[in-house]
Coordinates of C-alpha atoms in Angstrom, one line a residue:
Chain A
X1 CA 70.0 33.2 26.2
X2 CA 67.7 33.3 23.5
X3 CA 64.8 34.3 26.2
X4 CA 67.0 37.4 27.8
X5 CA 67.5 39.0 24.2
X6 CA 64.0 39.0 23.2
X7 CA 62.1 42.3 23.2
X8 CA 59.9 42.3 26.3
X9 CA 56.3 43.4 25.3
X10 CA 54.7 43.2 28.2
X11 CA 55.7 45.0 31.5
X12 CA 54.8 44.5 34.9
X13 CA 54.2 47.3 37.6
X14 CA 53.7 45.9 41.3
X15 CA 53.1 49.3 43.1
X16 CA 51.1 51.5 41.6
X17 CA 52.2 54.9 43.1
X18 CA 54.0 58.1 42.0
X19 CA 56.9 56.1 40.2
X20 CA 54.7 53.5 39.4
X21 CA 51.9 55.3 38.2
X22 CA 54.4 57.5 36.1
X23 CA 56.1 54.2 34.6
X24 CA 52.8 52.8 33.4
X25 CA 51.8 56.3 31.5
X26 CA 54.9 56.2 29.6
X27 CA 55.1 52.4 28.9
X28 CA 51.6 52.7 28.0
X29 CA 52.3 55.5 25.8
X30 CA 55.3 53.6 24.1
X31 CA 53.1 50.9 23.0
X32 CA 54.0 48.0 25.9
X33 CA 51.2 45.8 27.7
X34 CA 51.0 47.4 30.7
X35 CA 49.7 44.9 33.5
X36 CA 49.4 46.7 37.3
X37 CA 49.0 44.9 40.5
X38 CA 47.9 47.5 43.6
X39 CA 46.8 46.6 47.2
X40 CA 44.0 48.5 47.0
X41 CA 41.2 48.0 44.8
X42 CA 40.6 51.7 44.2
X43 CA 44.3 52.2 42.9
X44 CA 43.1 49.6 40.7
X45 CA 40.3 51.1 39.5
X46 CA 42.0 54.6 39.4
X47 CA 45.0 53.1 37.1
X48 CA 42.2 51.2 35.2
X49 CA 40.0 54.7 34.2
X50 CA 43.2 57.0 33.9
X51 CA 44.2 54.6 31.1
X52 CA 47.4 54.3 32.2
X53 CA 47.0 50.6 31.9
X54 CA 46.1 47.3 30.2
X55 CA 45.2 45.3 32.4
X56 CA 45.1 45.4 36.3
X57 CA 44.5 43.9 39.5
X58 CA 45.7 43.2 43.1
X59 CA 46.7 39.6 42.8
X60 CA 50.4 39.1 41.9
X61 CA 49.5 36.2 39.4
X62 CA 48.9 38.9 37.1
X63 CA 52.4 38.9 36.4
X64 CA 53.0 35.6 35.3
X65 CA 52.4 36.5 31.4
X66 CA 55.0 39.7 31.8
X67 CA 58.5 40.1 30.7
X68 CA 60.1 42.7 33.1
X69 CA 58.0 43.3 36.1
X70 CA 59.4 46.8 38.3
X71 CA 58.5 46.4 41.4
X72 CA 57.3 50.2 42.5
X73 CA 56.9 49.6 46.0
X74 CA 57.7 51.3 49.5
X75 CA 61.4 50.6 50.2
X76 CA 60.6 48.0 53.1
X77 CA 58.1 46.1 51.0
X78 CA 60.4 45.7 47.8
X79 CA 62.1 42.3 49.0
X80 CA 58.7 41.1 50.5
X81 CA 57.4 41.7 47.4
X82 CA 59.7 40.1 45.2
X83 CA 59.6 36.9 47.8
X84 CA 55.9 36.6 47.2
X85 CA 56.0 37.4 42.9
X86 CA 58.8 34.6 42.0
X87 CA 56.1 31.9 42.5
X88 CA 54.3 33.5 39.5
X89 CA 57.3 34.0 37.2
X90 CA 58.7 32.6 34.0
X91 CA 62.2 31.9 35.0
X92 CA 62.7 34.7 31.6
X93 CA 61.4 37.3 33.5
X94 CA 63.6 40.4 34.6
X95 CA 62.7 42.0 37.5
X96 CA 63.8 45.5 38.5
X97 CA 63.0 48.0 41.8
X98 CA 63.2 52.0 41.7
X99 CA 64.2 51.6 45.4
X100 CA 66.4 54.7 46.5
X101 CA 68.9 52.7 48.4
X102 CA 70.5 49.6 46.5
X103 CA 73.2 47.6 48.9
X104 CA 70.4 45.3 51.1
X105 CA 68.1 45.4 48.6
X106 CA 69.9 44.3 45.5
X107 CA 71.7 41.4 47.3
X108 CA 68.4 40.0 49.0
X109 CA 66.3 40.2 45.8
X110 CA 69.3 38.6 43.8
X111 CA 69.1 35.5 46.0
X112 CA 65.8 35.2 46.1
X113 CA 65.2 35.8 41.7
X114 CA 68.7 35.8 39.6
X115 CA 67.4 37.2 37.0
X116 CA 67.1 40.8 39.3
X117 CA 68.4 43.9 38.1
X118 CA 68.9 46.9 40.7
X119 CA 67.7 50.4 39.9
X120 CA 67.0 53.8 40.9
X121 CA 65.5 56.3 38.9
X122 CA 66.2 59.5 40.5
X123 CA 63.0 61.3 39.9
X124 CA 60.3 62.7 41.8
X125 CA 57.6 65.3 42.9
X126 CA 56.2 66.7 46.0
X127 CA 53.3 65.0 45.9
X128 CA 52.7 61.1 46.1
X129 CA 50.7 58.6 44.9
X130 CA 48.5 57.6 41.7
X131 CA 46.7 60.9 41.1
X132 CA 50.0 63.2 41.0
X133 CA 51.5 60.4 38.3
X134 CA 52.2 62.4 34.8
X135 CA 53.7 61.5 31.4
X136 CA 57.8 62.0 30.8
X137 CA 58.5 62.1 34.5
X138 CA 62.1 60.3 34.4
X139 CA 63.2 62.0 31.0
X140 CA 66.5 63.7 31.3
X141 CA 66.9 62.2 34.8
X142 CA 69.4 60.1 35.7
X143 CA 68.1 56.4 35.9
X144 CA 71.2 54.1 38.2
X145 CA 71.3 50.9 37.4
X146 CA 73.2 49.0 39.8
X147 CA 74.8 45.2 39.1
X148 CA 76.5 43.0 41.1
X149 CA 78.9 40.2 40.1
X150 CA 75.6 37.4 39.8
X151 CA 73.6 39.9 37.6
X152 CA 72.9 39.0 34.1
X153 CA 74.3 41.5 31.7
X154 CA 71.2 40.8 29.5
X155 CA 68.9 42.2 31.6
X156 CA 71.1 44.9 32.3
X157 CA 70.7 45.9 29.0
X158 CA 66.9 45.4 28.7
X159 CA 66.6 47.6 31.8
X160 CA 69.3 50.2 30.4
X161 CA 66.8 50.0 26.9
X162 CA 63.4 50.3 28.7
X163 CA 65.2 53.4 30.8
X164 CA 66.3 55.2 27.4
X165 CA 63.1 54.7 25.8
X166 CA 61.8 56.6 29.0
X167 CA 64.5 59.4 27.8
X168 CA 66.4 59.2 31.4
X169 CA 70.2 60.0 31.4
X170 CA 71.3 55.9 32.4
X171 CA 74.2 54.9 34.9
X172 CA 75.6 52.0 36.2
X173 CA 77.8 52.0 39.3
X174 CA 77.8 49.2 42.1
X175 CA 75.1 49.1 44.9
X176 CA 77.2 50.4 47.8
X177 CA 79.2 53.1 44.8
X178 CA 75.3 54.3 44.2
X179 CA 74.6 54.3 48.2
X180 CA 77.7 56.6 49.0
X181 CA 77.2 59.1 46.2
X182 CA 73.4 59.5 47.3
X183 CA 74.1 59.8 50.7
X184 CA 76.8 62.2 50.1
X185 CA 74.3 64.0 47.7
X186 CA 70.8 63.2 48.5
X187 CA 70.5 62.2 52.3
X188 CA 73.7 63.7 53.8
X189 CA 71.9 67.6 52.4
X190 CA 68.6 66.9 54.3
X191 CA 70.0 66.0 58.0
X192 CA 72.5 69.4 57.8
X193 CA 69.9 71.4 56.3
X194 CA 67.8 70.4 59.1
X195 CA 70.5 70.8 61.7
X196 CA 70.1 74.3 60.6
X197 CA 66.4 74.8 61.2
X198 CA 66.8 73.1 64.5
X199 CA 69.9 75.6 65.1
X200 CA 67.5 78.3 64.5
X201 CA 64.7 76.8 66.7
X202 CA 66.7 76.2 69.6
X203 CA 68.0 80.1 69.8
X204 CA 67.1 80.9 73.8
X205 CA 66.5 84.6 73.2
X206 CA 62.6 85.4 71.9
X207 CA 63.3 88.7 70.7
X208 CA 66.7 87.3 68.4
X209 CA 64.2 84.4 67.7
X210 CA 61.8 86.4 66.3
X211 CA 64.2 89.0 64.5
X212 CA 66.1 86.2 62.9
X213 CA 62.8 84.7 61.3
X214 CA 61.8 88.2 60.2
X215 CA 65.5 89.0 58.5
X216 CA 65.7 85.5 57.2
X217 CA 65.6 85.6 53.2
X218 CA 67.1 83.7 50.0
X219 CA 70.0 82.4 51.6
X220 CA 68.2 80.9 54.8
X221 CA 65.4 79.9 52.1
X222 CA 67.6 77.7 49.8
X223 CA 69.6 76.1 52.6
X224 CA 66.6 74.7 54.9
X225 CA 64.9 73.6 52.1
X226 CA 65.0 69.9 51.8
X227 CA 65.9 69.9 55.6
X228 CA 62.1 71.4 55.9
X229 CA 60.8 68.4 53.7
X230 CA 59.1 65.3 54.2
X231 CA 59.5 63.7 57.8
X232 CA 58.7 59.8 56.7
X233 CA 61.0 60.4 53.6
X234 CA 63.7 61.5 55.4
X235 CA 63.5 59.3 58.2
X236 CA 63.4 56.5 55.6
X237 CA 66.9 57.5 54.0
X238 CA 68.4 57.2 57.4
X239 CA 66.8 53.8 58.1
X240 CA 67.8 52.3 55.0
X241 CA 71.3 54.2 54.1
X242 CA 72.4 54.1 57.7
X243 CA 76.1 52.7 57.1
X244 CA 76.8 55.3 54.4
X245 CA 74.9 58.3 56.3
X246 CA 77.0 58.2 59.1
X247 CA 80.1 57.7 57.5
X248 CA 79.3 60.9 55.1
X249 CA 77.6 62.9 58.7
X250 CA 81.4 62.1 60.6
X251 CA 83.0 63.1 57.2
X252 CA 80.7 66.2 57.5
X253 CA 81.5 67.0 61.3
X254 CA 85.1 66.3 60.5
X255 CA 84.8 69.4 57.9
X256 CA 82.5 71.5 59.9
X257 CA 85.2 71.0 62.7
X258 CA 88.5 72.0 60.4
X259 CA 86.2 74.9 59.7
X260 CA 85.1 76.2 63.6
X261 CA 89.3 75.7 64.0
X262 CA 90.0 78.3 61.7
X263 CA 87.8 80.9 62.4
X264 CA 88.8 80.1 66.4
X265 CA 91.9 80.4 65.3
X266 CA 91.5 83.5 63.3
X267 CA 93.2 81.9 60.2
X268 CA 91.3 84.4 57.7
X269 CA 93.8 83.8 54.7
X270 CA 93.5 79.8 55.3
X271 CA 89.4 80.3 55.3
X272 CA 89.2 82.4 52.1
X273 CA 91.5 79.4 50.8
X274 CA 88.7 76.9 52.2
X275 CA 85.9 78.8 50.9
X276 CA 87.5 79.2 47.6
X277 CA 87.4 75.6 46.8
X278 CA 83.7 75.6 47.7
X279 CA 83.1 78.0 45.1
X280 CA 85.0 76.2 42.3
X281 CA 83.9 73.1 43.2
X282 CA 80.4 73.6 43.3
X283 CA 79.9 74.0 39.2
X284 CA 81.0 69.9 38.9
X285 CA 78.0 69.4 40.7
X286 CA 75.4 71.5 38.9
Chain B
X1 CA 66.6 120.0 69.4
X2 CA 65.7 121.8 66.1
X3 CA 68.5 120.2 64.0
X4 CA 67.5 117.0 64.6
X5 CA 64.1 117.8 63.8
X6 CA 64.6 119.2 60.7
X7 CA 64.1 116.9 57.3
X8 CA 67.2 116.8 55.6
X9 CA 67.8 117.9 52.0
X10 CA 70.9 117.4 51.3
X11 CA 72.6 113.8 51.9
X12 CA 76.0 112.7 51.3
X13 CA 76.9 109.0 50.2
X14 CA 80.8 108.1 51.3
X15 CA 82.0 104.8 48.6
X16 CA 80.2 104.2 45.7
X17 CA 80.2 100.6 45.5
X18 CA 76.4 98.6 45.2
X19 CA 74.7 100.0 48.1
X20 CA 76.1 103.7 47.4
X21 CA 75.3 103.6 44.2
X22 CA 71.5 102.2 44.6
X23 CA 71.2 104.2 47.8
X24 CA 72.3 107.3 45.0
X25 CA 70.1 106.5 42.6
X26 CA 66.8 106.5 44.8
X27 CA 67.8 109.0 46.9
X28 CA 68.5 111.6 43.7
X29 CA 65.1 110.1 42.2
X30 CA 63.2 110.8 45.6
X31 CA 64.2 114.4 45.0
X32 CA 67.5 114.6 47.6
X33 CA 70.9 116.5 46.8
X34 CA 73.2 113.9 46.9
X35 CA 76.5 114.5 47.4
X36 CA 79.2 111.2 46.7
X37 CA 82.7 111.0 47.7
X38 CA 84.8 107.7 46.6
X39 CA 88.4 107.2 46.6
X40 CA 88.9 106.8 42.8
X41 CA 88.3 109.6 40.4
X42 CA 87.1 107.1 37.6
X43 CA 84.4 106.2 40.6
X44 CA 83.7 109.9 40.9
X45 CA 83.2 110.5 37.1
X46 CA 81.2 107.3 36.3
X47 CA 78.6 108.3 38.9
X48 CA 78.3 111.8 37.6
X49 CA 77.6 110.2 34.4
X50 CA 75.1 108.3 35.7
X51 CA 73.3 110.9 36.9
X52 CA 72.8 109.8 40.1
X53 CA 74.6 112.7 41.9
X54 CA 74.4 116.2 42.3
X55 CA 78.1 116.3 43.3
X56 CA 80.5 114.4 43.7
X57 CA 84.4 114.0 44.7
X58 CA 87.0 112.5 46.3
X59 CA 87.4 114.8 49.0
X60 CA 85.5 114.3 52.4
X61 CA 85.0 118.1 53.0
X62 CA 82.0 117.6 50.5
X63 CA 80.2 116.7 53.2
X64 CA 80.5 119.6 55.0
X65 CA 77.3 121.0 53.7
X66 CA 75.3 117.8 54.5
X67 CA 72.2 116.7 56.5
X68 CA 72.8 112.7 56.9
X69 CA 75.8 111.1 55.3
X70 CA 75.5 107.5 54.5
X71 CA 79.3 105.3 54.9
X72 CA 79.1 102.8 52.3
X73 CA 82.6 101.8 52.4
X74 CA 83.7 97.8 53.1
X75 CA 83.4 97.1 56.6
X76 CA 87.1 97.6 57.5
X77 CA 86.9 101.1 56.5
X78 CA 83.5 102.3 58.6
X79 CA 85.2 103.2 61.7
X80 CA 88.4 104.9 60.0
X81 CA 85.9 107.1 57.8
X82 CA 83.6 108.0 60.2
X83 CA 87.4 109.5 61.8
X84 CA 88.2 111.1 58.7
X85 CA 84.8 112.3 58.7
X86 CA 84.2 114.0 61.8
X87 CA 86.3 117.1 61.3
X88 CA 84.4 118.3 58.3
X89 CA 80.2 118.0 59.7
X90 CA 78.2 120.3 61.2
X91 CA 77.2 118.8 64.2
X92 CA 73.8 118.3 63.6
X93 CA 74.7 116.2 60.7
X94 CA 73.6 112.7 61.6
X95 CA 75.9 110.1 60.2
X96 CA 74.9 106.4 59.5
X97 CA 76.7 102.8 57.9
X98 CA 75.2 100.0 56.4
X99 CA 77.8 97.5 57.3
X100 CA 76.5 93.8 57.8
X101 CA 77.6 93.5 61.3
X102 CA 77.0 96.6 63.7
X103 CA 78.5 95.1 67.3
X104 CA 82.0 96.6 67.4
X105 CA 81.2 99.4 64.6
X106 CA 78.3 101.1 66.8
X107 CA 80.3 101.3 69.8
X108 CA 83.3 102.7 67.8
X109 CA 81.6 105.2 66.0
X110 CA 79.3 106.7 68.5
X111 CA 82.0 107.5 70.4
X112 CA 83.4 109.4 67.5
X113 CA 80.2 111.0 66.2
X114 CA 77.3 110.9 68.8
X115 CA 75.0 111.4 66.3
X116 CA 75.9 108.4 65.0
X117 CA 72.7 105.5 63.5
X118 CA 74.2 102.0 63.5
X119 CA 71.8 100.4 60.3
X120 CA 72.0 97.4 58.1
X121 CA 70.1 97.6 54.7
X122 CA 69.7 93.5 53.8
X123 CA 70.0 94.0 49.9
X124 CA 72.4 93.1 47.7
X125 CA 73.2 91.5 44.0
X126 CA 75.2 88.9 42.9
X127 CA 77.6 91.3 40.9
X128 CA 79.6 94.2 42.8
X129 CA 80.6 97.6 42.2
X130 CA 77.8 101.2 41.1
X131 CA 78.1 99.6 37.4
X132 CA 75.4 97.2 39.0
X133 CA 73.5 99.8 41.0
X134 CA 69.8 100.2 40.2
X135 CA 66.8 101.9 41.0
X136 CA 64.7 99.9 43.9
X137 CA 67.1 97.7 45.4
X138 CA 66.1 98.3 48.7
X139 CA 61.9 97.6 48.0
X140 CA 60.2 95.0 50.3
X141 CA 63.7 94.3 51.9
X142 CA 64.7 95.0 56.0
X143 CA 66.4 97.8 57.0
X144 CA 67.7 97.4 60.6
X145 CA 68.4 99.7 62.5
X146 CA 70.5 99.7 65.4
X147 CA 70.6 102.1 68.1
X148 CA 72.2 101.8 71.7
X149 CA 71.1 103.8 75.2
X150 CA 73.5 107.0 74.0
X151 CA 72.0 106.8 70.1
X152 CA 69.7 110.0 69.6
X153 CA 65.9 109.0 69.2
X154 CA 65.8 112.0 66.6
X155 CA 68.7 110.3 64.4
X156 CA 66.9 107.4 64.4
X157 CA 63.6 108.5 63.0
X158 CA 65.0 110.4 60.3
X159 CA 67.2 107.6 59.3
X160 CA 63.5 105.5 59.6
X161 CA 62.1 108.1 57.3
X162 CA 64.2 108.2 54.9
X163 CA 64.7 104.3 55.0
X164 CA 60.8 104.2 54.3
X165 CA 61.4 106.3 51.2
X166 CA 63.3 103.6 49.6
X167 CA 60.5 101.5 50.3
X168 CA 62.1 99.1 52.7
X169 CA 60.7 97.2 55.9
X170 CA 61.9 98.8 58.9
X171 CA 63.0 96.6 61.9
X172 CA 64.9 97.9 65.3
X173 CA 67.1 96.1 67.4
X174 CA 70.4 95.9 69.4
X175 CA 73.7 95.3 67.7
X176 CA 73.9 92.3 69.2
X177 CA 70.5 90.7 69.1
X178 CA 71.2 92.1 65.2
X179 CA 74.8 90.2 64.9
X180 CA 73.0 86.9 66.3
X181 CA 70.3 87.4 64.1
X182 CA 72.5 87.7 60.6
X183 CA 74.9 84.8 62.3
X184 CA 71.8 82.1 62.3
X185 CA 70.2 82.9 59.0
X186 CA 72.7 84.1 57.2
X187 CA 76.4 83.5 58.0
X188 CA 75.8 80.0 60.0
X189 CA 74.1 79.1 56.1
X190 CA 77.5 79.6 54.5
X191 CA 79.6 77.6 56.6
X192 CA 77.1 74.5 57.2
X193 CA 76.4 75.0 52.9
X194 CA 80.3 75.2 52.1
X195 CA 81.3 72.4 54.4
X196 CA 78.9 70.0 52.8
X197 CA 80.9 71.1 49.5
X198 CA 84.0 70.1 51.5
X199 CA 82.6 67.0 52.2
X200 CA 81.7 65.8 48.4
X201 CA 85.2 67.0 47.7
X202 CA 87.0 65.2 50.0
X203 CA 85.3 61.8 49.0
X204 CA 88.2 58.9 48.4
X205 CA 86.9 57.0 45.8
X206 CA 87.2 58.9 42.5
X207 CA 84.0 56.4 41.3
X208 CA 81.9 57.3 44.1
X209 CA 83.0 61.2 43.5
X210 CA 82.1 61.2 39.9
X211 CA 79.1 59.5 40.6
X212 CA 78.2 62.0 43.4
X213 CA 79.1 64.5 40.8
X214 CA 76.5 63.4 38.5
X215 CA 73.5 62.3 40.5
X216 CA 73.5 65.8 42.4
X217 CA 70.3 67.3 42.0
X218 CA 68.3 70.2 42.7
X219 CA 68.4 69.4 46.5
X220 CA 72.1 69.2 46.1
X221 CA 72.1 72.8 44.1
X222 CA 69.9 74.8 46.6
X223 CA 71.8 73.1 50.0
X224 CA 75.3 74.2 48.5
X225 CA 74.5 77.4 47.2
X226 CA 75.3 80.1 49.3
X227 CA 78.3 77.1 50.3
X228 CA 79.6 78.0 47.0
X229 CA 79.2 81.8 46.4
X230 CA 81.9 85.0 47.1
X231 CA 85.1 83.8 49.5
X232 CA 86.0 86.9 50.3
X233 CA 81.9 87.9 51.9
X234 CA 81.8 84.8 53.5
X235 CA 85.5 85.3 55.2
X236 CA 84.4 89.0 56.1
X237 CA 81.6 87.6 57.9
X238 CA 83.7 85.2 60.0
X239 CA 86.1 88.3 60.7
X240 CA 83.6 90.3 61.8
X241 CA 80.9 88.6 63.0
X242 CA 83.2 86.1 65.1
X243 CA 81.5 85.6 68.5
X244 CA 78.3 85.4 67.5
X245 CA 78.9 83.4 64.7
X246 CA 81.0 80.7 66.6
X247 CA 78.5 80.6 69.1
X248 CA 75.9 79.4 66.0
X249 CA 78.8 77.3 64.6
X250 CA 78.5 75.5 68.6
X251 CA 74.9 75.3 68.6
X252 CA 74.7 74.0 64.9
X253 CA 77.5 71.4 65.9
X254 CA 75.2 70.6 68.7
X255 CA 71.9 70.1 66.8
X256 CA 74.2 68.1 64.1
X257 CA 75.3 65.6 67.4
X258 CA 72.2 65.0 68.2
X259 CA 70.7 63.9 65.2
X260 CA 73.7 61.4 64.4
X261 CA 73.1 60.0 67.6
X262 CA 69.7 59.4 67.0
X263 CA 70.9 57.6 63.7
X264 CA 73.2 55.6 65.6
X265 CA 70.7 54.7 68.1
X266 CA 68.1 53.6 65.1
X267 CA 65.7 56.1 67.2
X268 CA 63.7 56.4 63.7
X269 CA 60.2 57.4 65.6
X270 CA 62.5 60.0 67.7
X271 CA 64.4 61.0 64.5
X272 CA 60.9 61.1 62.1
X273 CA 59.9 63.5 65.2
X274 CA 62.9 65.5 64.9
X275 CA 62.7 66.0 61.1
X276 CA 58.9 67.0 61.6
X277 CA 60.0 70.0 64.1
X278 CA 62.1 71.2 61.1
X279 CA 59.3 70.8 58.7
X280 CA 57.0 73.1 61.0
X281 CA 59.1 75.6 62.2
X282 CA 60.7 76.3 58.2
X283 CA 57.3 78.6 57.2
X284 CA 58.4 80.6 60.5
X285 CA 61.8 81.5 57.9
X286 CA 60.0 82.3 54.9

C-alpha cells in the first residue's frame, strides 16, 4: 500500500510518438524524470536533442527505475509491449496505455501486469509522430480512465493525478461503457461521413457529377470531413472497435431507414417532429 | 426580339425575406429601380426604411412597370405568384425564382409565363427574414441557372448578367441534373448528419449516453451539424426535392451496406482501400 501512495517521480514513456512525444514535454516541464524507450534510434536521439527527456533509449530495461510507465504505442503493439516490459518492473510500478479502444486491451494487459490502469486521452492532431509533439496538448481534453473490477484504485488515482496535472478534463467509465460512447461518437461519424463521399463518387451521370462537386459548399464540407481523413486510422477503429461499430452502424441503418419510411411515405409533420429532436439534441453534445 | 435585348432598368423583387432583401440591397446599390412587393405592410415599410427600394407595396400591379421580376417567396408559393403575377407584366418582362429545387417549379411556371428563368442563388445565413439582409450575400457563391428546350436564350443571359453583377459564379444546368446535384451535397448531408443525432439519442444505457455526451468532439460537432440545424428547411427539402432525394437516400443506404459488410467480413485491406477512395475524391468537394 505504502508503495501505490507514494508520489511517482519518475515516468516511463514506451513509444515515443505524437501522444508520447507530447506526454514527455509536459512531464518534463512539470519537473518528473522523464525516461523514453523508442524503436528507433533516431526517435531517440530526436527526444534526446528536443529536451523533451531525461534519459532515453530503445531497450525496455530502461524502465525498471520508473514509477508509472505509459505505454504510447500503436494500438496492436500495446499488449506486446506490456508482455515484453513486466520482466523489467518493480511489482510498484503502474502502468497505463492512451490506446483509443479499451475492452481487449485493458483485460489482456490486466492479466499479464495487475497493477495496469486503462486510459485514453482523447487528444490529437493531424499530423503524427515526434516532430509534430508540442507542450499542453491534453489540457482541457477529456482524459478516460477506464477500471475494471481487478484494477487497483491506487493507481487509479495516480493516473487521474498525473492526467490533472496535464490539465485534461478526467473520466472514468468501464472499458466496453468508453468503447460504445466512442464508437457512437468517434468511429460511427467517420464510416457515415464516408458513405457520403462514396454516395457522391458513385453518382453515374458525369455532368451531375461534376455539377455537384462545383455546388458543393459548407454543408457538404463539414459532413465529409472526418469521413475524408486518415485511411490507416480509420481502418484501425474498425479493426479494434468492431463489436461496438457494428452494433452503433445497424443502430444507424435502423434510423436512416425510419427516416427513408417517412419521406416514402410523405409523413412531412412526423419528419419536422424527427428533425426537431436532432436540433435540440445536438447542443448536449457540443 | 428587341425586348429581350434590352438591359433592364427597372426590377421588381416579389417577398422580402433574406434573398429579397440582399438581392434589394445590391441591386439598388448597382444602380437598379427596384420595386418590392411583400404581403405584410410592416415588411413593406421596414424595407423602405432601409433604403433598399425605390418602391415598394403589397400589391402585385407594381410590377406592371418592370423589366425582370425576381419571386422570392417560400417555395410553396412560386408557382401561385408567378399566377397572380401574370396578369399585371408586359410581356417582355422576364420573370425568374430562386427556389432551392427547380424540377416541378420550371415546368409549372413556364407554362404560365414563357419568359420564365428557372435559377437557384446558393446563399443564405443562419438567421431569416430582410432584418438579416446585407450587402454581398451573393459574392463568390453559384447561381444556377436552369433553363429547359422552351426557356428563351435572351432571358437567360440577362438573368446571367445581372447574376454577374452581384458577383456570383454562374453555373447552367437542367432542373434535374440541378435537383440531383442539391440532393447529394446538400439535402442527402442533412438526413445522413441528423440520423447520426438519432442514433446517439436513442442509445439505452443512460452511462454510455452521458458519456457519449461528453467525449463528443469536434468530429462529432462538424458530422452533426447541418443534422442539427432548421426542421422546417430540412423537411421542405424532403417535400420538394423527393425523387431525387430518395434516390440519394438509396444510394447512400447502399454505400453504408457495403462498408458494414466489409466490417463484418474483417476485409480491413479492402476497407483501408475504401476509406482511401473517400480521402481522394473529398478535395473534388471543396
Amino acid at each position: 500500500m505504502s508503495s501505490a501512495s507514494r508520489t511517482p517521480r519518475t515516468i516511463g514513456i514506451v513509444g515515443l510518438g505524437l501522444i508520447g512525444g507530447c506526454l514527455a514535454t509536459d512531464l518534463t516541464q512539470l519537473g518528473y524524470r522523464v525516461y523514453g524507450v523508442a524503436r528507433r534510434t533516431a526517435t531517440v536521439e530526436a527526444a534526446i536533442a528536443q529536451g523533451i527527456v531525461t534519459q532515453a533509449g530503445c531497450d525496455l530495461a530502461l524502465m525498471a527505475a520508473t514509477d508509472v510507465v505509459f505505454v504510447c504505442t500503436p494500438m496492436a503493439a500495446i499488449v506486446p509491449t506490456v508482455y515484453q516490459l513486466v520482466e523489467h518492473l518493480n511489482t510498484s510500478t503502474i502502468v497505463t496505455d492512451v490506446g483509443s479502444v479499451k475492452g481487449e486491451i485493458v483485460a489482456a494487459a490486466t492479466n499479464l501486469w495487475p497493477n495496469f490502469v486503462g486510459s485514453h486521452p482523447m487528444a490529437g492532431k493531424a499530423q503524427a509522430g515526434l516532430t509534430a509533439a508540442e507542450a499542453g496538448l491534453f489540457q482541457q481534453r477529456p482524459y478516460v480512465i477506464t477500471p475494471i473490477d481487478k484494477t487497483r484504485s491506487a493507481a487509479v488515482d495516480q493516473i487521474a493525478a498525473i492526467a490533472t496535472q496535464l490539465g485534461a478534463n478526467i473520466y472514468t467509465a468501464s472499458p466496453a461503457a468508453h468503447d460504445r460512447a466512442v464508437a457512437a461518437i468517434s468511429h460511427l461519424p467517420v464510416m457515415v461521413s464516408s458513405s457520403l463521399l462514396h454516395t457522391c463518387v458513385s453518382e453515374s451521370d458525369p455532368h451531375v457529377k461534376i455539377l455537384a462537386q462545383q455546388l458543393a459548399s459548407s454543408g457538404f464540407c463539414d459532413t465529409s470531413r472526418v469521413g475524408g481523413g486518415n485511411p490507416e486510422l480509420g481502418t484501425m477503429m474498425a479493426q479494434y472497435n468492431r463489436p461496438a461499430l457494428l452494433q452503433a452502424l445497424h443502430q444507424y441503418r435502423h434510423q436512416l431507414d425510419t427516416l427513408i419510411d417517412l419521406i416514402e411515405a410523405e409523413q412531412w409533420s412526423a419528419l419536422a417532429t424527427r428533425l426537431s429532436i436532432a436540433q435540440q439534441e445536438r447542443p448536449n453534445y457540443l
